[in-house]
Coordinates of C-alpha atoms in Angstrom, one line a residue:
Chain A
M1 CA 0.0 0.0 0.0
S2 CA 1.1 3.5 -0.7
K3 CA 0.2 6.8 0.9
Q4 CA -3.1 8.4 -0.2
L5 CA -4.7 11.7 0.6
L6 CA -7.4 10.6 3.1
K7 CA -10.1 12.4 5.0
G8 CA -9.9 11.7 8.7
N9 CA -13.3 10.2 9.4
E10 CA -13.3 8.1 6.2
A11 CA -9.8 6.8 6.9
F12 CA -10.7 5.9 10.4
A13 CA -13.8 4.0 9.2
E14 CA -11.8 2.1 6.5
A15 CA -9.1 1.3 9.1
A16 CA -11.9 -0.2 11.3
I17 CA -13.1 -2.3 8.4
R18 CA -9.6 -3.5 7.6
A19 CA -9.1 -4.4 11.3
G20 CA -12.1 -6.8 11.0
C21 CA -15.1 -4.7 12.1
E22 CA -18.2 -6.7 11.3
G23 CA -20.8 -4.4 12.7
F24 CA -21.2 -0.6 12.8
F25 CA -24.1 1.0 14.6
G26 CA -24.3 4.8 14.8
Y27 CA -26.3 8.0 14.6
P28 CA -25.3 11.2 12.6
I29 CA -23.6 13.9 14.5
T30 CA -21.1 16.6 13.4
P31 CA -18.1 16.4 13.3
S32 CA -18.1 12.6 13.1
T33 CA -20.9 12.0 10.5
E34 CA -18.6 11.0 7.6
F35 CA -17.6 8.0 9.6
L36 CA -21.2 6.8 9.6
E37 CA -21.7 7.8 5.9
Y38 CA -18.6 5.9 4.9
M39 CA -19.7 2.8 6.8
S40 CA -23.2 3.0 5.3
R41 CA -21.5 2.6 1.9
R42 CA -18.7 0.1 2.6
M43 CA -20.2 -2.3 5.1
P44 CA -23.0 -3.5 2.8
E45 CA -20.5 -3.9 0.0
L46 CA -18.6 -6.4 2.3
G47 CA -21.8 -8.1 3.5
R48 CA -21.2 -6.7 7.0
A49 CA -23.7 -5.1 9.4
F50 CA -24.6 -1.4 9.3
V51 CA -27.5 0.2 11.1
Q52 CA -28.3 3.9 11.4
A53 CA -30.0 3.7 14.7
E54 CA -32.8 5.9 16.0
S55 CA -30.6 7.5 18.6
E56 CA -27.1 7.1 20.2
V57 CA -28.8 5.3 23.0
A58 CA -30.1 2.6 20.6
A59 CA -26.8 2.6 18.7
I60 CA -24.7 1.7 21.7
N61 CA -27.1 -1.0 22.7
M62 CA -26.9 -2.5 19.2
V63 CA -23.1 -2.4 19.7
Y64 CA -23.7 -4.1 23.1
G65 CA -25.8 -6.9 21.6
A66 CA -23.5 -7.4 18.6
A67 CA -20.4 -7.4 20.9
C68 CA -22.0 -10.3 22.9
T69 CA -21.5 -12.4 19.7
G70 CA -17.7 -11.9 20.0
K71 CA -17.5 -10.1 16.6
R72 CA -15.6 -6.9 16.2
V73 CA -18.1 -4.1 16.4
M74 CA -18.0 -0.4 17.0
T75 CA -19.7 3.0 16.9
A76 CA -18.4 6.5 16.2
S77 CA -20.0 9.7 17.5
S78 CA -19.2 13.1 19.0
S79 CA -19.4 14.5 22.5
P80 CA -23.1 14.9 23.0
G81 CA -23.7 11.6 21.4
I82 CA -21.1 10.0 23.6
S83 CA -22.9 11.4 26.6
L84 CA -26.1 9.6 25.5
M85 CA -24.1 6.4 25.0
M86 CA -22.8 6.3 28.6
E87 CA -25.5 4.0 29.9
G88 CA -24.7 1.4 27.3
I89 CA -21.0 1.9 27.7
S90 CA -21.3 1.0 31.4
Y91 CA -23.3 -2.1 30.6
I92 CA -20.7 -3.2 28.0
A93 CA -18.0 -2.7 30.7
G94 CA -20.0 -4.6 33.3
T95 CA -20.7 -7.5 30.9
E96 CA -17.0 -7.6 29.9
V97 CA -17.5 -7.7 26.2
P98 CA -15.1 -5.9 23.7
A99 CA -16.2 -2.7 21.9
V100 CA -14.5 0.1 20.1
I101 CA -15.9 3.6 20.4
V102 CA -14.6 6.6 18.5
N103 CA -15.3 10.0 19.9
V104 CA -14.6 12.9 17.5
M105 CA -14.8 15.5 20.2
R106 CA -16.4 18.9 19.9
G107 CA -16.9 22.0 22.0
G108 CA -19.2 21.8 25.0
P109 CA -20.8 21.5 27.5
G110 CA -24.4 21.1 26.3
L111 CA -25.0 21.6 22.6
G112 CA -21.8 23.6 22.5
N113 CA -20.6 23.7 19.0
I114 CA -19.1 21.6 16.3
A115 CA -15.5 22.9 16.6
P116 CA -12.6 20.7 17.8
S117 CA -12.2 20.3 21.5
Q118 CA -10.7 18.0 24.1
G119 CA -13.3 18.8 26.7
D120 CA -14.4 15.2 27.1
Y121 CA -11.2 14.2 28.8
Y122 CA -12.8 13.5 32.1
Q123 CA -15.8 11.7 30.6
M124 CA -13.6 9.4 28.5
V125 CA -10.6 8.9 30.8
K126 CA -12.4 8.6 34.1
G127 CA -15.1 6.3 32.9
G128 CA -18.1 8.5 32.2
G129 CA -20.8 5.9 32.9
H130 CA -21.9 4.6 36.3
G131 CA -20.0 2.1 38.4
D132 CA -16.5 0.8 38.8
Y133 CA -14.8 0.3 35.4
F134 CA -11.8 1.4 33.5
P135 CA -11.9 2.0 29.7
I136 CA -8.7 2.1 27.6
V137 CA -8.4 5.5 26.0
L138 CA -6.2 6.1 22.9
A139 CA -5.5 9.6 21.7
P140 CA -3.8 9.7 18.3
A141 CA -2.6 13.0 16.8
S142 CA -2.7 12.5 13.1
V143 CA -4.8 10.6 10.5
Q144 CA -2.1 8.0 10.1
E145 CA -1.8 7.5 13.8
A146 CA -5.5 7.2 14.2
I147 CA -5.6 4.6 11.4
D148 CA -2.9 2.6 13.3
Y149 CA -4.5 3.0 16.7
I150 CA -8.0 2.0 15.5
S151 CA -6.5 -1.3 14.5
L152 CA -4.8 -1.6 17.8
A153 CA -8.1 -0.6 19.6
F154 CA -9.8 -3.7 18.3
D155 CA -6.8 -5.9 19.3
L156 CA -6.8 -4.4 22.8
A157 CA -10.6 -4.7 23.1
D158 CA -10.5 -8.4 22.3
K159 CA -7.4 -9.1 24.4
Y160 CA -8.9 -7.5 27.6
R161 CA -12.6 -7.9 26.8
S162 CA -12.7 -4.1 27.4
I163 CA -14.1 -0.9 26.0
V164 CA -11.5 1.0 24.0
H165 CA -12.2 4.6 23.3
V166 CA -10.4 6.3 20.5
V167 CA -10.6 10.0 21.1
V168 CA -9.8 12.4 18.3
D169 CA -11.3 15.9 17.7
G170 CA -13.1 17.7 15.0
N171 CA -9.8 18.7 13.4
M172 CA -8.7 15.1 12.8
G173 CA -12.1 13.9 11.8
Q174 CA -12.4 16.6 9.1
M175 CA -8.8 17.1 7.9
M176 CA -7.3 15.4 4.9
E177 CA -3.7 14.3 5.0
P178 CA -1.5 11.7 3.4
A179 CA -1.7 8.3 5.1
E180 CA -1.4 4.7 4.4
L181 CA -4.0 2.1 5.2
P182 CA -3.1 -1.4 6.4
P183 CA -4.1 -4.5 4.4
M184 CA -7.5 -6.1 5.0
R185 CA -7.3 -8.6 7.8
P186 CA -9.1 -11.9 7.3
L187 CA -12.2 -12.4 9.6
P188 CA -11.9 -15.0 12.3
K189 CA -13.7 -18.2 11.5
T190 CA -14.6 -19.0 15.1
A191 CA -16.2 -17.1 17.9
P192 CA -14.6 -16.7 21.4
D193 CA -15.6 -19.2 24.0
W194 CA -17.7 -16.7 26.0
A195 CA -19.8 -15.4 23.1
V196 CA -23.5 -16.2 22.5
S197 CA -24.1 -18.0 19.3
G198 CA -26.9 -20.5 20.2
A199 CA -26.3 -23.3 22.7
K200 CA -25.6 -26.0 20.2
G201 CA -23.8 -29.0 21.7
R202 CA -22.7 -27.0 24.8
P203 CA -24.3 -25.5 27.9
P204 CA -26.1 -22.2 27.5
R205 CA -24.2 -19.0 28.0
A206 CA -25.7 -15.9 29.6
L207 CA -24.0 -12.5 29.2
S208 CA -25.1 -9.9 31.8
S209 CA -23.9 -7.0 33.8
I210 CA -26.2 -7.9 36.7
Y211 CA -24.7 -9.3 40.0
I212 CA -27.5 -9.1 42.4
N213 CA -25.5 -10.3 45.3
P214 CA -23.1 -7.5 46.3
Y215 CA -20.3 -10.0 47.1
D216 CA -20.5 -11.3 43.5
E217 CA -20.5 -7.7 42.2
E218 CA -17.4 -7.0 44.3
I219 CA -15.7 -10.0 42.9
T220 CA -16.5 -8.6 39.4
N221 CA -15.2 -5.2 40.4
L222 CA -12.0 -6.8 41.6
R223 CA -11.6 -8.8 38.4
L224 CA -12.0 -5.6 36.4
L225 CA -9.6 -3.8 38.6
K226 CA -6.9 -6.5 38.3
R227 CA -7.4 -6.6 34.6
W228 CA -6.9 -2.8 34.6
L229 CA -3.7 -3.1 36.6
E230 CA -2.5 -5.6 33.9
I231 CA -3.4 -3.1 31.2
E232 CA -1.5 -0.3 33.1
K233 CA 1.5 -2.6 33.1
N234 CA 1.4 -3.6 29.5
E235 CA -0.3 -1.1 27.3
V236 CA 1.1 2.4 28.0
R237 CA 2.0 4.3 24.9
Y238 CA 3.4 7.7 24.3
A239 CA 5.4 9.7 21.8
E240 CA 8.3 12.2 22.5
I241 CA 10.1 14.9 20.5
E242 CA 13.5 16.3 21.6
M243 CA 13.1 15.0 25.1
E244 CA 16.7 13.5 25.4
D245 CA 18.4 16.7 26.7
A246 CA 15.2 18.7 27.5
E247 CA 15.2 21.1 30.4
Y248 CA 11.5 21.9 29.9
A249 CA 8.8 19.6 28.9
V250 CA 5.6 20.4 27.0
I251 CA 2.9 17.8 27.6
G252 CA -0.1 17.6 25.3
F253 CA -2.2 14.9 23.6
G254 CA -4.0 14.7 20.3
T255 CA -4.3 18.0 18.3
A256 CA -3.0 20.1 21.2
G257 CA 0.1 17.8 21.3
R258 CA 0.5 18.1 17.6
V259 CA 0.3 21.9 17.6
A260 CA 2.7 21.9 20.5
S261 CA 5.2 19.9 18.5
S262 CA 5.5 22.8 16.0
A263 CA 6.0 25.2 18.9
V264 CA 8.7 22.9 20.5
R265 CA 10.6 22.8 17.2
A266 CA 10.4 26.5 16.8
A267 CA 11.6 27.0 20.4
R268 CA 14.6 24.6 19.7
Q269 CA 15.5 26.9 16.8
E270 CA 15.7 29.7 19.4
G271 CA 18.0 27.5 21.6
I272 CA 15.4 26.7 24.2
K273 CA 16.0 23.1 25.5
V274 CA 12.4 22.0 25.4
G275 CA 10.9 18.7 24.4
L276 CA 7.4 17.3 23.9
F277 CA 5.8 14.5 25.8
R278 CA 2.7 13.3 24.1
P279 CA 0.6 10.6 25.9
I280 CA -1.1 8.4 23.4
T281 CA -2.8 6.2 26.0
L282 CA -4.7 8.7 28.1
A283 CA -5.7 5.6 30.0
P284 CA -3.6 3.9 31.1
F285 CA -1.8 7.2 31.7
P286 CA 2.0 7.1 31.2
K287 CA 2.8 7.7 34.8
Q288 CA 6.2 6.0 35.0
R289 CA 7.7 7.9 32.1
L290 CA 6.2 11.2 33.4
K291 CA 7.9 10.5 36.8
E292 CA 11.2 10.2 35.0
I293 CA 10.6 13.4 33.0
A294 CA 9.7 15.2 36.3
R295 CA 13.2 14.3 37.6
Q296 CA 14.8 15.5 34.4
V297 CA 13.3 18.9 33.6
K298 CA 13.1 22.2 35.4
R299 CA 9.5 22.9 34.5
I300 CA 6.5 21.4 32.8
L301 CA 3.9 23.1 30.6
V302 CA 0.7 21.2 30.0
V303 CA -1.2 22.3 26.8
E304 CA -4.8 21.2 26.2
M305 CA -7.9 22.2 24.4
N306 CA -9.9 22.2 27.6
S307 CA -9.9 23.8 31.0
G308 CA -6.9 21.7 32.3
M309 CA -8.2 18.2 32.7
M310 CA -5.1 16.1 31.9
L311 CA -3.4 18.8 34.0
D312 CA -4.8 17.1 37.0
D313 CA -3.4 13.8 36.1
V314 CA 0.0 15.4 35.4
T315 CA 0.1 17.2 38.7
A316 CA -0.9 14.0 40.5
V317 CA 2.1 12.2 39.1
V318 CA 4.6 15.1 39.3
Q319 CA 3.6 15.7 43.0
G320 CA 5.2 19.2 43.2
R321 CA 8.7 18.0 42.2
V322 CA 8.8 20.7 39.6
P323 CA 6.4 23.6 38.8
V324 CA 3.6 22.5 36.4
E325 CA 2.1 25.3 34.3
F326 CA -0.9 25.2 32.0
Y327 CA -2.0 26.7 28.8
G328 CA -5.4 25.8 27.3
R329 CA -8.0 27.0 24.8
M330 CA -11.6 25.9 25.4
G331 CA -14.9 25.9 23.7
G332 CA -13.7 24.6 20.3
V333 CA -10.8 26.9 19.9
T334 CA -7.5 25.4 18.7
P335 CA -4.4 27.1 19.9
F336 CA -1.9 28.4 17.3
P337 CA 1.8 27.3 17.5
D338 CA 2.8 30.9 18.2
E339 CA 0.6 31.0 21.3
I340 CA 2.3 27.9 22.7
L341 CA 5.7 29.2 21.6
G342 CA 5.1 32.3 23.7
E343 CA 4.2 30.0 26.6
I344 CA 7.4 28.0 26.1
R345 CA 9.5 31.2 26.1
R346 CA 7.7 32.4 29.3
V347 CA 8.2 29.0 31.0
A348 CA 11.9 28.9 30.0
S349 CA 12.5 32.4 31.5
N350 CA 11.8 30.6 34.8
A351 CA 9.7 33.5 36.0
A352 CA 8.5 32.7 39.5
P353 CA 4.9 31.4 39.5
V354 CA 2.6 34.1 40.9
N355 CA 0.7 31.8 43.3
G356 CA 1.6 28.3 42.2
N357 CA -1.9 27.6 40.9
A358 CA -1.5 26.7 37.3
R359 CA -5.1 27.2 36.3
E360 CA -5.6 30.6 38.0
E361 CA -2.4 31.9 36.5
W362 CA -3.5 30.7 33.1
I363 CA -6.9 32.3 33.4
Q364 CA -5.3 35.6 33.9
R365 CA -3.2 35.2 30.8
L366 CA -6.1 33.8 28.8
E367 CA -8.3 36.8 29.7
T368 CA -5.8 39.2 28.2
I369 CA -6.0 37.2 25.0
I370 CA -9.8 36.7 24.8
G371 CA -10.7 40.0 26.4
G372 CA -11.8 38.9 29.9
Q373 CA -15.5 38.9 29.0
A374 CA -16.3 35.8 31.1
Chain B
M1 CA -52.2 -50.9 41.4
T2 CA -50.1 -52.2 38.5
T3 CA -50.5 -51.5 34.9
S4 CA -49.5 -53.5 31.9
Q5 CA -49.5 -50.4 29.7
P6 CA -46.4 -48.3 29.3
A7 CA -46.8 -44.9 30.9
T8 CA -47.9 -42.2 28.5
L9 CA -46.0 -39.0 29.0
V10 CA -48.5 -36.2 29.0
Y11 CA -46.5 -33.4 30.6
Q12 CA -42.8 -32.7 31.0
R13 CA -40.4 -29.8 31.3
P14 CA -39.6 -28.4 27.9
T15 CA -35.9 -28.8 26.9
S16 CA -35.7 -25.1 26.4
F17 CA -36.5 -24.6 30.1
S18 CA -33.8 -24.8 32.7
E19 CA -34.3 -26.6 36.0
A20 CA -34.2 -23.4 38.0
T21 CA -37.0 -22.4 40.3
T22 CA -38.4 -19.0 39.2
H23 CA -38.6 -16.1 41.6
Y24 CA -42.0 -15.0 40.4
C25 CA -44.8 -14.3 42.9
P26 CA -47.7 -16.8 43.3
G27 CA -50.3 -16.1 40.7
C28 CA -48.0 -14.2 38.3
T29 CA -48.4 -15.2 34.7
H30 CA -44.7 -14.8 33.8
G31 CA -44.2 -18.5 34.4
I32 CA -46.9 -19.4 31.9
A33 CA -45.5 -17.0 29.3
H34 CA -42.0 -18.4 29.8
R35 CA -43.3 -21.9 29.4
L36 CA -45.2 -21.1 26.2
V37 CA -42.0 -19.6 24.7
A38 CA -40.0 -22.7 25.8
E39 CA -42.6 -25.1 24.3
V40 CA -42.7 -23.2 21.0
L41 CA -38.9 -23.2 20.8
D42 CA -38.9 -27.0 21.5
E43 CA -41.6 -27.7 18.9
M44 CA -39.9 -25.6 16.2
G45 CA -36.5 -27.1 17.1
L46 CA -35.0 -23.6 17.6
R47 CA -33.4 -24.0 21.0
E48 CA -29.8 -24.5 19.8
K49 CA -29.9 -21.4 17.6
A50 CA -32.0 -19.2 19.9
I51 CA -30.6 -16.1 21.6
G52 CA -32.9 -14.5 24.1
V53 CA -32.7 -10.9 25.3
A54 CA -33.9 -10.4 28.9
P55 CA -35.3 -7.0 30.0
V56 CA -35.1 -4.9 33.1
G57 CA -38.2 -5.7 35.1
C58 CA -39.5 -8.8 36.8
A59 CA -38.2 -10.9 34.0
V60 CA -34.7 -9.6 34.5
F61 CA -33.5 -13.1 35.5
A62 CA -35.3 -14.8 32.5
Y63 CA -31.9 -16.0 31.3
N64 CA -31.8 -18.3 34.4
Y65 CA -35.0 -20.0 33.4
F66 CA -34.3 -20.9 29.8
N67 CA -31.9 -23.5 28.7
L68 CA -30.4 -21.5 25.9
D69 CA -28.1 -18.6 25.2
F70 CA -29.2 -15.3 26.7
V71 CA -28.1 -11.7 27.1
E72 CA -29.4 -9.2 29.6
A73 CA -30.3 -5.7 28.3
A74 CA -30.4 -2.3 29.8
H75 CA -33.9 -1.0 30.7
G76 CA -35.9 -0.7 27.5
R77 CA -33.0 -1.4 25.2
A78 CA -33.8 -5.1 24.4
P79 CA -34.9 -4.4 20.8
A80 CA -31.7 -2.5 20.1
M81 CA -29.6 -5.3 21.6
A82 CA -31.6 -7.9 19.7
T83 CA -31.0 -5.8 16.5
G84 CA -27.3 -5.9 17.1
I85 CA -27.3 -9.6 17.6
K86 CA -29.6 -10.4 14.7
R87 CA -27.6 -8.2 12.3
V88 CA -24.3 -10.0 12.9
L89 CA -25.9 -13.5 13.4
P90 CA -28.8 -13.4 10.9
E91 CA -29.1 -17.2 11.0
N92 CA -29.9 -17.3 14.7
T93 CA -33.4 -16.9 16.2
V94 CA -33.4 -13.8 18.4
F95 CA -36.1 -12.8 20.7
T96 CA -36.7 -10.3 23.5
Y97 CA -38.9 -10.7 26.5
Q98 CA -40.1 -7.4 27.9
G99 CA -42.6 -5.8 30.3
D100 CA -44.8 -2.8 29.7
G101 CA -42.6 -0.3 31.7
D102 CA -39.6 -1.6 29.7
L103 CA -41.2 -1.7 26.3
A104 CA -43.8 1.0 26.3
S105 CA -42.2 3.7 28.5
I106 CA -38.4 3.9 28.6
G107 CA -38.0 1.6 25.5
M108 CA -40.6 3.2 23.3
A109 CA -38.1 4.5 20.8
E110 CA -36.3 1.2 20.5
I111 CA -39.5 -0.9 20.0
M112 CA -41.0 1.5 17.5
H113 CA -37.9 1.7 15.4
A114 CA -37.2 -2.1 15.6
A115 CA -40.7 -2.5 14.1
A116 CA -40.2 0.3 11.6
R117 CA -37.0 -1.3 10.3
G118 CA -38.8 -4.6 10.0
E119 CA -36.1 -6.0 12.3
N120 CA -36.4 -9.8 11.9
I121 CA -36.8 -10.5 15.7
T122 CA -39.6 -11.8 17.9
V123 CA -40.8 -9.8 20.9
I124 CA -42.7 -11.2 23.8
F125 CA -44.4 -8.3 25.5
A126 CA -45.9 -9.0 29.0
N127 CA -48.4 -6.2 29.7
N128 CA -49.6 -6.2 33.3
A129 CA -50.4 -2.5 33.5
I130 CA -47.9 -1.8 36.3
Y131 CA -44.2 -1.7 37.2
G132 CA -43.8 -5.0 39.0
M133 CA -40.1 -5.2 40.1
T134 CA -39.9 -1.7 41.6
G135 CA -43.0 -2.4 43.6
G136 CA -46.1 -1.3 41.7
Q137 CA -45.8 2.1 40.2
M138 CA -47.9 3.6 37.4
A139 CA -47.0 2.2 34.0
P140 CA -47.8 3.7 30.6
T141 CA -50.4 0.9 30.4
T142 CA -52.0 1.6 33.8
L143 CA -55.8 1.9 33.4
P144 CA -57.5 5.2 34.1
G145 CA -58.4 5.4 37.8
M146 CA -56.2 2.5 38.7
K147 CA -54.4 2.9 42.0
T148 CA -50.7 2.3 42.1
T149 CA -47.9 3.4 44.5
S150 CA -47.2 6.4 42.2
S151 CA -50.9 7.1 41.4
P152 CA -52.3 6.7 44.9
Y153 CA -55.5 8.6 44.0
G154 CA -56.0 6.5 40.9
R155 CA -54.5 7.3 37.5
D156 CA -55.8 10.8 36.7
V157 CA -55.9 11.1 32.9
E158 CA -55.9 14.9 33.2
L159 CA -52.5 14.7 34.8
A160 CA -51.0 11.4 33.7
G161 CA -52.7 10.7 30.4
Y162 CA -54.1 7.6 29.0
P163 CA -52.8 4.0 28.7
I164 CA -50.8 3.3 25.5
R165 CA -52.1 0.5 23.2
V166 CA -48.8 -0.7 21.8
S167 CA -50.0 -3.4 19.5
E168 CA -52.4 -1.1 17.6
M169 CA -49.6 1.4 17.2
L170 CA -47.0 -1.1 16.0
A171 CA -49.4 -2.7 13.6
T172 CA -49.3 0.5 11.6
M173 CA -45.6 -0.1 10.8
E174 CA -44.9 -1.5 7.4
G175 CA -41.9 -3.4 8.8
A176 CA -44.1 -5.4 11.2
G177 CA -45.0 -8.9 9.9
Y178 CA -47.0 -10.1 12.9
V179 CA -48.6 -8.1 15.8
V180 CA -51.1 -9.8 18.0
R181 CA -52.5 -9.2 21.5
A182 CA -53.4 -12.3 23.5
S183 CA -54.2 -13.0 27.2
L184 CA -53.1 -15.4 29.8
H185 CA -56.2 -15.2 32.1
D186 CA -57.7 -18.7 31.4
P187 CA -56.7 -22.0 29.6
A188 CA -58.5 -21.2 26.4
H189 CA -56.7 -17.9 26.1
I190 CA -53.4 -19.5 27.0
R191 CA -53.8 -21.9 24.2
K192 CA -54.5 -19.0 21.8
A193 CA -51.5 -17.2 23.2
K194 CA -49.3 -20.2 22.5
K195 CA -50.4 -20.2 18.9
A196 CA -49.6 -16.5 18.6
I197 CA -46.1 -17.1 20.0
R198 CA -45.7 -19.9 17.5
R199 CA -46.7 -17.7 14.7
A200 CA -44.4 -14.9 15.9
F201 CA -41.4 -17.2 15.8
E202 CA -42.6 -18.6 12.4
T203 CA -42.6 -15.0 11.2
Q204 CA -38.9 -14.6 12.1
E205 CA -37.9 -18.0 10.7
R206 CA -39.5 -17.1 7.4
G207 CA -37.9 -13.6 7.4
L208 CA -41.2 -11.8 7.3
G209 CA -40.2 -8.9 9.5
F210 CA -40.8 -7.8 13.0
A211 CA -43.1 -9.9 15.2
M212 CA -44.6 -9.2 18.6
V213 CA -47.1 -10.9 20.8
E214 CA -48.5 -8.8 23.6
L215 CA -49.7 -10.9 26.5
L216 CA -52.1 -9.4 29.0
S217 CA -50.6 -10.6 32.3
S218 CA -51.4 -10.6 36.0
C219 CA -49.6 -8.9 38.9
P220 CA -51.6 -10.0 42.0
T221 CA -48.9 -8.7 44.4
N222 CA -48.8 -5.2 43.1
W223 CA -52.5 -5.1 42.2
K224 CA -53.0 -6.2 45.8
V225 CA -55.6 -8.9 44.9
T226 CA -55.6 -12.7 45.1
P227 CA -54.4 -14.7 42.1
N228 CA -57.9 -15.5 41.0
E229 CA -59.1 -11.9 41.4
A230 CA -56.1 -11.0 39.2
L231 CA -57.2 -13.2 36.4
E232 CA -60.7 -11.8 36.7
F233 CA -59.2 -8.3 36.6
I234 CA -57.5 -9.2 33.2
A235 CA -60.8 -10.5 31.8
K236 CA -63.1 -7.7 33.1
Q237 CA -60.8 -4.6 33.1
M238 CA -57.8 -5.2 30.9
V239 CA -59.4 -6.9 27.9
P240 CA -61.9 -4.1 27.4
A241 CA -59.1 -1.6 27.6
F242 CA -56.7 -3.6 25.5
P243 CA -58.8 -5.6 23.0
L244 CA -57.5 -9.0 22.0
G245 CA -56.9 -9.5 18.4
D246 CA -54.6 -10.1 15.4
F247 CA -53.6 -6.5 14.5
K248 CA -51.3 -7.5 11.7
V249 CA -50.7 -10.9 10.3
H250 CA -48.5 -11.4 7.2
P251 CA -50.5 -13.3 4.6
E252 CA -48.0 -16.1 4.6
I253 CA -48.5 -16.6 8.4
A254 CA -52.3 -16.3 8.1
K255 CA -52.2 -19.4 5.8
L256 CA -50.2 -21.3 8.4
R257 CA -51.8 -24.1 10.5
V258 CA -50.3 -24.3 13.9

C-alpha cells in the first residue's frame, strides 16, 4: 500500500473495516458524520452489518448486543452523542464484552458547537458511565496515527474484553492528510468461548452485567480492577520529541500535542532546550515515564484544548517535584503554534509562579487574549 | 395398582426450560409466558440457535429460566440489543422478553424503530399495567383510575394521560409482519397465546419482519388482589381496555396451520 490523501473520518472507518469490524451502529452527529456515511456505503459492500440507529442510546445498545456475539463491532460519535451512550458503555463494561468507540470531540458543555475540543477528557478517561470500570483511551494525533490505533483498539478490546475509546477531535475527523491504510485482515472463523451463538452442543451462556449479590459484584469489580492493573503494566504508549536533553517539557495529547510539536521545534531553533511528551494512551496514563521526566526537567507546561483536565493527572504524578504550568484553549478553539511558543518562552524564562496555581495563572493570561468577558 | 400399559408421557419440562425455580410471585403469569415460549422453541427445534434478550423488570432473570443462550439488556433497550445480535448473526433466532414499563415507556423508541426497520426479531411483551419489580408504580399501560404506588388517588388522565395501546400502534408499521394481542387469564386464552407465540417465531424464521405478541398478564402482588381476582381483573378490566386480536398478520403466516 502507498500513501493516499485521506479524509480523517473516512480513513478511520476504513481502518476499522480492515481491522475486521463486522458491525457498525451509529447516529449522525457533526463532526463525526462522515464515519457513519462511509460505513453505510462500505459495510453492505462487504456483507457486514450497518444500522443507522434511532438514537445514540439505541446505537450503543446495538453495539452491546453485537459485541455479545464476539464479533468486532463499533460505533463512532461526537461529544453529546457519547454522553447519550454512557448508559450502554457502562453495561458493556459490566458485561466484559469488547467494543471500540470513536469520539470525534467537539466544543461543550451542552449543545456547545461543532468545533474541535478536548473537553471530554474527564468523561472518557475517568469512565463517564456509572459504576467501577476502566476504559482504555487512545488519543492519536494524526490521520495516520488514528488509522494505526484504531487497528490496535480492536486488538486491545479483544485481548482484555474491554471498551477501547479512540478520542480524536473535529480537526482530525475533518482534515485530509497523506496516510497509508493497512491491508485487509481476514475475519476470524470461530467465535470466542464466552460469546453467545446458540447453545448447540454446549451448555447455554448468559451474558449480563447484573450481579444481584453485592459480594458477586465486588468479585467482578475486583476482576475488572486486576485486569486494569495488567493493562497499566502492558499497554502504556506515548510519543516524544526532543526529550533527550530537554530542560523543559511540554505535555499535550491529540491535536494540542501536535500543535505543541511545532512550537517545540520553533523553540529549539531559538536555543530553548524544550521537548514534547505526548501521551497516546490517556488511560492507562504514562505515569512512569512522566515521573522520570519530572526528575529530568526544570518545569512542565501542559497544553490542552480544555480547562486543564489532563493537567490534574500530570500534577498528581509530578507531585510538586517541579512547577507545572498550564495553557489551554476551550470551547472549540484550537491554539496556534505561536501561542504555545510564547508560553514556552515564558516558562523557559523561569519567572517565579505568581501563586503556584497553574489554572488561576493561566486564566489571567487567557483573559488578556480573549478580552476577559467571562 | 399395577398397569401392563407403558406410561404415556403427558407433561414434561420443555428442553428449552432450565431446571431453576423461578422467583415469580404466586399467581404471576410470567411463568406461563416463559413456558409457552419454551414449548414453542422446542416444537420448532430452535433452542440451539435461539438467543434471548432479557429485560429490566420482573423478567430480569429470565436467562436463568431458559436452557439457551441469553443476554441481559439495559432497561428498554432489548430491541436495540436484539437488533445488534440479529444483524451480525442473521441465521440465529433472536427474541426479546419485555414488560410494559420496559417496552412502552423507557424503551418506546427502541421498540417503534425495531418494528419500523422490520427487524427480523420476535418480541414477547408482557403487559400487566404496572411496574412490578420496583413495587407497583404507574406504568404507561396503567388503566384510568387504577391505583398504584405512584398514582395513589388512581390514574388521573388529566395529569397522567391515558394508557398506551402498543399493538395497535406497531401494527401501523410496514416493517411489522406479525402483531397480536393475546391474554393469559384462562386456559382457552393461554392456548391461543401459544399459537400466537408460535406464529411470531414462524414470522422470524420465514424472514417476514418484526413480530410481537402482547400478553395481557397478571400482577396480584402489586394489584393487591388474590391470584384468582387478578385473572378476573384481566378478563373484566384489561381486555376491554386492550382488546385482544390479530392486528397485523402477514398473509404467509395467516395461511399457516399451527
